[in-house]
Coordinates of C-alpha atoms and ligand atoms in Angstrom, one line a residue:
M299 CA 230.4 15.7 84.0
K300 CA 228.6 12.8 85.8
N301 CA 226.5 13.2 89.1
V302 CA 227.3 10.9 91.7
L303 CA 225.3 10.4 94.9
F304 CA 226.5 8.5 97.9
I305 CA 223.7 7.6 100.3
L306 CA 224.4 6.3 103.6
G307 CA 222.9 5.7 106.9
T308 CA 224.8 4.1 109.7
R309 CA 228.5 4.0 111.3
P310 CA 229.8 1.2 109.3
E311 CA 228.7 2.4 106.0
A312 CA 230.5 5.9 106.8
I313 CA 233.7 4.3 107.6
K314 CA 233.4 2.3 104.5
L315 CA 232.3 4.8 102.2
A316 CA 234.7 7.7 103.7
P317 CA 237.8 6.6 101.6
L318 CA 235.6 6.3 98.3
I319 CA 233.7 9.8 98.8
K320 CA 237.2 11.2 99.3
V321 CA 238.7 10.2 95.9
F322 CA 235.3 10.8 94.0
K323 CA 235.4 14.3 95.5
Q324 CA 238.9 15.2 94.4
D325 CA 238.1 14.0 90.7
K326 CA 237.3 16.5 88.3
G327 CA 235.2 14.3 86.2
F328 CA 232.3 14.1 88.8
I329 CA 229.9 16.2 90.8
T330 CA 229.8 14.0 93.9
K331 CA 227.3 14.6 96.7
V332 CA 226.6 12.6 100.1
C333 CA 223.0 12.3 101.2
V334 CA 222.7 10.8 104.8
T335 CA 219.4 9.2 106.1
A336 CA 221.0 9.4 109.3
Q337 CA 219.4 5.8 110.0
H338 CA 222.1 6.6 112.9
R339 CA 222.8 9.9 114.3
Q340 CA 225.4 9.9 117.0
M341 CA 227.2 7.1 115.7
L342 CA 227.1 8.1 112.1
D343 CA 228.1 12.0 112.8
Q344 CA 231.3 10.6 115.0
V345 CA 232.6 8.9 111.8
M346 CA 231.7 11.6 109.2
D347 CA 233.2 14.3 111.7
F348 CA 236.3 12.0 111.8
F349 CA 236.9 11.9 108.0
R350 CA 235.8 15.5 107.8
I351 CA 232.8 14.8 105.1
K352 CA 229.8 17.0 105.6
P353 CA 226.6 15.7 103.9
D354 CA 224.6 17.8 100.9
Y355 CA 221.6 16.2 102.3
D356 CA 220.5 14.9 105.7
L357 CA 217.3 13.4 105.8
E358 CA 217.4 13.3 110.0
L359 CA 215.5 10.1 109.9
M360 CA 216.6 8.2 113.2
K361 CA 214.3 7.8 115.8
P362 CA 214.5 6.2 119.2
N363 CA 214.2 2.3 118.9
Q364 CA 213.1 3.0 115.5
G365 CA 210.9 0.5 113.8
I366 CA 212.9 -0.8 110.7
L367 CA 209.9 -0.8 108.3
Q368 CA 208.5 2.5 109.3
F369 CA 212.1 3.9 108.9
M370 CA 212.5 2.4 105.4
A371 CA 209.0 3.8 104.4
N372 CA 210.1 7.3 105.6
A373 CA 213.5 6.9 103.8
I374 CA 212.0 6.3 100.4
L375 CA 209.6 9.3 100.8
K376 CA 212.4 11.4 101.7
L377 CA 215.0 10.0 99.2
E378 CA 212.7 10.9 96.2
P379 CA 213.1 14.5 96.1
V380 CA 216.7 14.5 96.5
F381 CA 216.9 12.5 93.3
D382 CA 214.4 15.1 91.8
E383 CA 216.8 18.0 92.7
F384 CA 220.2 16.2 91.9
K385 CA 219.4 13.9 88.9
P386 CA 222.1 11.3 90.1
D387 CA 223.7 9.5 87.2
V388 CA 225.3 7.1 89.7
V389 CA 224.3 6.0 93.2
F390 CA 226.5 4.4 95.5
V391 CA 225.2 2.3 98.2
Q392 CA 227.4 0.1 100.8
G393 CA 226.5 -3.3 102.6
D394 CA 223.3 -4.3 103.5
T395 CA 221.5 -1.7 105.9
T396 CA 217.9 -0.8 105.5
T397 CA 219.1 2.5 104.3
V398 CA 221.0 0.7 101.5
L399 CA 218.0 -1.3 100.2
A400 CA 215.7 2.1 100.5
G401 CA 218.4 3.9 98.6
S402 CA 218.6 1.2 95.8
L403 CA 214.8 0.9 95.3
V404 CA 214.5 4.4 94.9
A405 CA 217.6 4.9 92.4
F406 CA 216.2 1.9 90.5
H407 CA 213.0 3.8 90.0
K408 CA 214.7 6.8 89.1
T409 CA 216.8 5.0 86.7
A410 CA 220.3 5.8 87.8
R411 CA 222.8 3.6 88.0
I412 CA 223.7 1.6 91.3
A413 CA 227.2 0.7 92.3
H414 CA 226.9 -1.5 95.2
I415 CA 230.0 -1.6 97.5
E416 CA 230.8 -4.9 99.1
A417 CA 228.6 -6.8 96.9
G418 CA 228.1 -10.8 97.2
L419 CA 228.3 -11.2 100.8
R420 CA 225.8 -14.1 101.8
S421 CA 225.4 -16.3 105.1
H422 CA 223.0 -18.3 103.0
N423 CA 220.5 -18.1 105.8
K424 CA 217.6 -15.5 105.3
L425 CA 217.0 -15.0 109.1
S426 CA 220.3 -14.1 110.1
P427 CA 221.7 -11.6 109.7
F428 CA 218.0 -10.6 110.1
P429 CA 217.2 -8.6 107.7
E430 CA 220.6 -7.8 106.1
E431 CA 220.7 -11.1 104.1
I432 CA 217.6 -10.2 102.1
N433 CA 218.8 -6.6 102.1
R434 CA 221.7 -7.3 100.2
I435 CA 220.2 -9.9 97.7
I436 CA 217.7 -7.4 96.7
T437 CA 220.3 -4.9 96.4
S438 CA 222.7 -7.1 94.0
H439 CA 219.6 -7.9 91.6
L440 CA 218.9 -4.0 91.5
S441 CA 222.5 -2.9 90.9
S442 CA 224.5 -2.2 87.8
W443 CA 228.1 -2.6 89.2
H444 CA 229.1 -5.0 91.8
F445 CA 232.4 -4.3 93.9
A446 CA 233.2 -7.5 95.3
P447 CA 235.5 -7.9 98.0
T448 CA 236.6 -11.3 97.6
Q449 CA 236.2 -14.3 95.4
I450 CA 234.1 -16.0 97.6
A451 CA 231.5 -12.8 97.1
I452 CA 232.0 -13.2 93.5
D453 CA 231.0 -17.0 93.4
N454 CA 228.1 -16.1 95.5
L455 CA 226.8 -13.7 92.9
K456 CA 227.4 -16.1 90.1
K457 CA 225.3 -18.7 91.8
E458 CA 222.3 -16.1 91.7
G459 CA 223.1 -15.4 87.9
I460 CA 225.0 -12.1 88.3
T461 CA 228.3 -12.4 86.2
E462 CA 228.5 -8.8 84.5
N463 CA 230.0 -5.8 85.7
V464 CA 231.3 -7.8 88.7
Y465 CA 234.9 -6.6 89.9
L466 CA 237.2 -8.0 92.6
V467 CA 238.4 -5.2 94.5
G468 CA 239.0 -5.8 98.0
N469 CA 237.2 -3.9 101.0
T470 CA 237.2 -0.2 101.2
V471 CA 237.4 -1.0 105.2
I472 CA 241.0 -1.7 104.9
D473 CA 241.8 1.5 103.3
A474 CA 240.0 3.3 106.0
L475 CA 242.0 1.0 108.8
K476 CA 245.4 1.6 106.8
M477 CA 244.9 5.4 107.1
G478 CA 243.5 5.2 110.5
I479 CA 246.0 3.0 112.3
A480 CA 249.3 4.7 110.8
E481 CA 247.7 7.9 112.4
V482 CA 246.8 6.4 115.8
T483 CA 249.9 4.4 116.5
A484 CA 251.9 7.8 116.2
H485 CA 249.9 9.3 119.2
E486 CA 250.6 6.5 121.7
K487 CA 250.1 8.8 124.9
E488 CA 247.0 10.7 123.5
F489 CA 245.1 7.5 123.0
L490 CA 246.2 6.2 126.1
S491 CA 244.6 9.2 127.8
Y492 CA 241.3 8.3 126.4
F493 CA 241.2 5.1 128.5
P494 CA 241.7 6.5 132.0
S495 CA 239.6 3.7 133.7
I496 CA 241.1 0.8 131.8
D497 CA 244.0 -1.2 133.3
F498 CA 246.5 -1.9 130.1
S499 CA 248.6 -4.1 132.2
K500 CA 245.7 -6.6 132.0
R501 CA 245.2 -8.6 129.0
I502 CA 242.1 -6.5 127.1
M503 CA 239.2 -8.4 125.7
L504 CA 237.2 -6.0 123.3
V505 CA 233.6 -7.0 122.7
T506 CA 231.0 -5.8 120.4
C507 CA 227.4 -6.9 119.8
H508 CA 224.3 -5.5 118.1
R509 CA 222.7 -7.8 115.8
R510 CA 219.0 -8.0 115.6
E511 CA 218.8 -11.9 115.8
S512 CA 220.8 -11.9 119.4
F513 CA 218.1 -9.4 121.0
G514 CA 216.4 -11.2 124.1
A515 CA 217.6 -14.7 125.3
P516 CA 220.9 -15.2 123.2
F517 CA 222.5 -11.7 124.5
V518 CA 221.7 -12.7 128.0
Q519 CA 223.6 -15.7 127.3
I520 CA 226.3 -13.6 126.1
C521 CA 226.1 -11.4 129.0
E522 CA 226.2 -14.3 131.4
A523 CA 229.4 -15.8 129.9
L524 CA 230.9 -12.3 130.1
L525 CA 230.3 -12.0 133.9
H526 CA 231.7 -15.8 134.0
L527 CA 235.0 -14.9 132.5
A528 CA 235.4 -11.8 134.0
E529 CA 235.0 -13.2 137.4
E530 CA 237.4 -16.6 136.2
Y531 CA 240.3 -14.4 134.9
K532 CA 241.4 -11.8 137.2
D533 CA 244.1 -10.6 134.6
I534 CA 241.5 -9.6 132.0
E535 CA 239.9 -6.4 131.3
I536 CA 236.7 -6.8 129.6
V537 CA 236.1 -3.6 127.3
Y538 CA 232.7 -3.3 126.0
P539 CA 231.7 -0.2 124.0
V540 CA 227.9 -0.6 124.0
H541 CA 226.0 0.0 120.9
L542 CA 223.1 2.8 121.2
N543 CA 220.5 0.3 120.5
P544 CA 218.0 0.4 123.4
N545 CA 217.7 -3.6 123.1
I546 CA 221.3 -4.0 123.9
K547 CA 222.0 -1.1 125.7
E548 CA 219.6 -1.4 128.6
V549 CA 220.3 -5.1 129.1
A550 CA 223.8 -4.8 129.0
H551 CA 223.9 -2.0 131.8
K552 CA 221.5 -3.6 133.9
L553 CA 223.4 -7.4 133.7
L554 CA 227.2 -6.3 133.2
I555 CA 228.1 -5.1 136.5
H556 CA 231.6 -6.2 137.4
N557 CA 235.0 -4.7 138.3
N558 CA 236.5 -6.3 135.3
I559 CA 234.1 -5.1 132.8
K560 CA 234.2 -1.8 131.4
L561 CA 231.2 -0.7 129.9
I562 CA 232.0 2.5 127.8
S563 CA 230.3 4.2 125.2
P564 CA 230.5 3.6 121.1
L565 CA 234.4 4.8 120.5
E566 CA 234.9 7.1 117.8
Y567 CA 236.5 5.2 115.0
P568 CA 240.3 6.0 115.7
Q569 CA 239.9 5.0 119.3
L570 CA 238.4 1.8 118.5
I571 CA 240.9 0.7 116.2
W572 CA 243.7 1.8 118.7
L573 CA 242.1 -0.4 121.3
M574 CA 241.7 -3.2 118.9
N575 CA 245.4 -3.1 118.1
K576 CA 245.7 -3.3 122.2
S577 CA 243.5 -6.2 122.6
F578 CA 244.4 -9.9 123.1
I579 CA 241.3 -11.2 121.9
V580 CA 238.3 -9.6 120.1
L581 CA 234.6 -11.1 120.8
T582 CA 232.3 -9.5 118.4
D583 CA 229.2 -10.0 116.2
S584 CA 230.3 -6.9 114.0
G585 CA 230.7 -7.6 110.3
G586 CA 233.3 -4.6 110.2
I587 CA 235.2 -5.8 113.2
Q588 CA 235.6 -9.2 111.7
E589 CA 237.2 -7.7 108.7
E590 CA 239.6 -5.4 110.6
A591 CA 240.8 -7.7 113.4
P592 CA 242.8 -10.2 110.9
S593 CA 244.7 -7.2 109.3
L594 CA 246.0 -6.6 113.2
G595 CA 246.7 -10.1 113.7
K596 CA 244.1 -10.3 116.4
P597 CA 242.0 -13.7 117.0
V598 CA 238.4 -13.1 116.6
L599 CA 235.5 -15.0 118.0
V600 CA 232.5 -14.3 115.9
M601 CA 229.4 -14.6 118.5
R602 CA 227.0 -15.8 115.4
D603 CA 226.0 -18.9 114.0
V604 CA 226.7 -18.3 110.3
T605 CA 228.9 -15.6 109.0
E606 CA 229.1 -14.1 105.6
R607 CA 232.8 -13.6 106.0
M608 CA 234.2 -17.0 105.7
E609 CA 237.4 -15.7 104.8
G610 CA 238.9 -15.0 108.1
V611 CA 237.6 -18.4 109.4
V612 CA 239.4 -19.9 106.6
A613 CA 242.6 -17.9 107.5
G614 CA 242.4 -19.2 110.8
T615 CA 241.9 -15.9 112.4
A616 CA 238.5 -16.3 113.3
K617 CA 236.2 -18.7 114.7
L618 CA 232.5 -19.1 114.9
V619 CA 231.5 -19.5 118.4
G620 CA 227.7 -18.7 118.4
T621 CA 226.0 -17.5 121.2
D622 CA 225.8 -20.2 123.6
K623 CA 227.1 -19.3 127.2
Q624 CA 229.4 -22.5 127.7
R625 CA 230.6 -22.5 124.3
I626 CA 231.7 -19.0 124.6
I627 CA 233.4 -19.2 128.0
D628 CA 235.1 -22.4 126.5
E629 CA 236.3 -20.9 123.4
C630 CA 237.6 -17.5 125.3
S631 CA 239.3 -20.0 128.1
K632 CA 241.0 -22.0 125.4
L633 CA 242.9 -18.5 124.1
L634 CA 243.3 -17.1 127.5
E635 CA 244.9 -20.4 128.9
D636 CA 246.3 -22.3 126.0
K637 CA 249.7 -20.4 124.2
K638 CA 249.6 -22.5 121.3
A639 CA 245.9 -22.3 120.4
Y640 CA 246.6 -18.5 121.0
A641 CA 249.7 -18.4 118.5
E642 CA 247.9 -20.6 115.7
M643 CA 245.0 -17.7 115.6
A644 CA 247.1 -14.5 116.2
N645 CA 248.5 -14.3 112.5
A646 CA 248.2 -10.8 110.7
V647 CA 246.4 -11.6 107.4
N648 CA 244.8 -9.4 104.7
P649 CA 242.0 -11.7 103.3
Y650 CA 239.9 -8.5 102.8
G651 CA 241.9 -6.0 100.7
D652 CA 245.1 -4.3 100.7
G653 CA 244.1 -0.6 101.0
T654 CA 243.6 0.2 97.3
T655 CA 240.2 -0.4 96.8
S656 CA 238.8 3.2 96.6
L657 CA 241.2 3.9 94.0
Q658 CA 240.2 0.8 91.9
I659 CA 236.9 1.4 92.1
L660 CA 237.3 4.9 90.9
G661 CA 239.1 3.3 87.9
K662 CA 236.3 1.0 87.0
V663 CA 233.6 3.3 87.1
K664 CA 235.5 5.8 84.9
E665 CA 236.2 3.1 82.6
A666 CA 232.6 1.9 82.5
L667 CA 231.4 5.4 81.8
N668 CA 233.6 6.0 79.1
Ligands
UD1_208 C1 222.0 -1.2 112.0 C2 221.7 -2.2 110.6 C3 222.7 -3.3 110.7 C4 224.4 -2.7 111.1 C5 224.0 -1.7 112.3 C6 225.6 -1.3 112.4 C7 219.5 -2.5 109.6 C8 218.3 -3.0 109.5 N1 220.4 -2.7 110.7 O1 221.4 -1.7 113.1 O2 222.8 -3.9 109.5 O3 225.1 -3.7 111.3 O4 223.1 -0.9 112.0 O5 225.7 -0.4 113.7 O6 219.8 -1.7 109.0 N2 220.8 4.6 118.0 C9 221.2 5.9 118.7 N3 222.1 6.5 118.1 C10 222.7 5.8 117.0 C11 222.6 5.0 116.4 C12 221.2 4.0 117.2 O7 220.6 6.2 119.7 O8 223.6 7.0 116.5 C13 219.4 3.5 118.6 C14 218.2 4.5 118.1 O9 217.4 4.0 119.3 C15 217.9 3.4 117.0 C16 218.5 2.1 117.5 O10 219.8 2.5 117.8 O11 216.2 3.3 116.5 C17 218.7 1.2 116.3 O12 219.4 1.4 115.3 P1 218.9 1.1 113.6 O13 219.7 1.7 112.6 O14 217.7 0.7 113.6 O15 219.5 -0.5 114.0 P2 220.8 -1.3 114.4 O16 220.5 -2.1 115.4 O17 221.9 0.2 114.7
UDP209 N1 233.4 1.1 115.3 C1 233.8 2.1 115.8 N2 233.3 2.2 117.5 C2 232.8 1.3 118.2 C3 232.4 0.1 117.5 C4 232.7 -0.1 116.2 O1 234.1 3.0 115.2 O2 232.5 1.6 119.4 C5 233.7 0.9 114.4 C6 234.3 -0.5 113.6 O3 236.0 -0.1 113.7 C7 233.9 -0.9 112.3 C8 232.5 -0.5 112.5 O4 232.4 0.3 113.4 O5 234.5 -0.2 111.1 C9 231.6 -1.6 112.6 O6 230.5 -1.2 112.8 P1 229.2 -2.0 113.3 O7 229.8 -3.2 114.4 O8 228.2 -1.0 114.4 O9 228.4 -2.5 112.0 P2 228.6 -3.8 111.3 O10 230.1 -3.8 110.8 O11 228.3 -5.3 111.7 O12 227.8 -3.7 110.2

């Protein structure tokens, strides 16, 4: 029997690890425990509740508008006793958040083997996403197993000299999406009733934004672009579930006052994927949403200058539009007015996985431990 510890802290980590936690918990060869740092609180708990995962350890570390270094220091201090008690042989971390870096550093010092999920993503820009690009580079160099979603990710690892125990398995985000979308599309009326304020006879533009490098002036430009689009196109409904980070939330609620803009609280995961499936365009800086939208055939305009997820761009369903007000207006207008341009982007493709990633990872870990 091997002891396996999943360490996670934010909403996307919970979504992407939930399918994997489920397959490990069902396997009798492992004692599987879950530790949440609670880098996020409400946004994490929503997902944990939906997937019915109860943490074995909850470090309760979120503070309002937390300093990321202080969070990291606290996470390291509070993770050590968890390792001393449970003595994990294998530690799973996912992605590139501060929870991932803190978890990996402690796991390395405690000589547990680290399995890194969604390994090898790189923007090749230390400052964007900040600080995630550096978090994931360091994590790769601490990890024993690298579960890469795509060939581009494998090539990135190779350039850093990481060629052993690298596995091409797709992204668990698609496992979760496949499970979720089957469930939500079967309950159309129920899901419609969650959005009483939204006019679904209009074309829906789903917006999300939270990256640290967009705080301040870039986010103001994004808001100004949204206001312009809302005024120009009366047949669209801009629906924006606002991230709880005060650097975003306070500005969004101050600037985005318009009849055609619906600011709502962060959505529970099933509501979000249902709404994405109903959307005409997705405008986002989210990593996970960039991966989900191509599977649903939704054009994604990515409000970033670089992305580590070029597969959607190469497949033609995603486009990098940056955070410049006029560029966002132009690219959205093109999709809203030009049917041909829209049709070219609205193709369902699956560059990020086929829904079997969790089972593949379980198989590889078993093989490696035997
Ligand atoms: C973090 C990750 C980012 C990831 C994002 C997913 C880092 C450095 N950043 O960014 O990579 O893409 O999560 O959403 O690890 N808050 C709440 N309730 C919540 C969540 C957040 O109130 O449930 C507020 C708090 O004031 C908190 C702040 O948002 O201090 C920022 O949260 P934090 O985890 O530090 O950063 P994110 O911007 O969410
Ligand atoms: N998501 C959600 N509710 C929302 C917005 C996003 O459940 O209101 C989901 C989305 O489907 C995706 C994940 O959260 O799976 C992405 O999280 P986020 O954008 O916070 O982080 P990133 O992926 O950029 O790290």
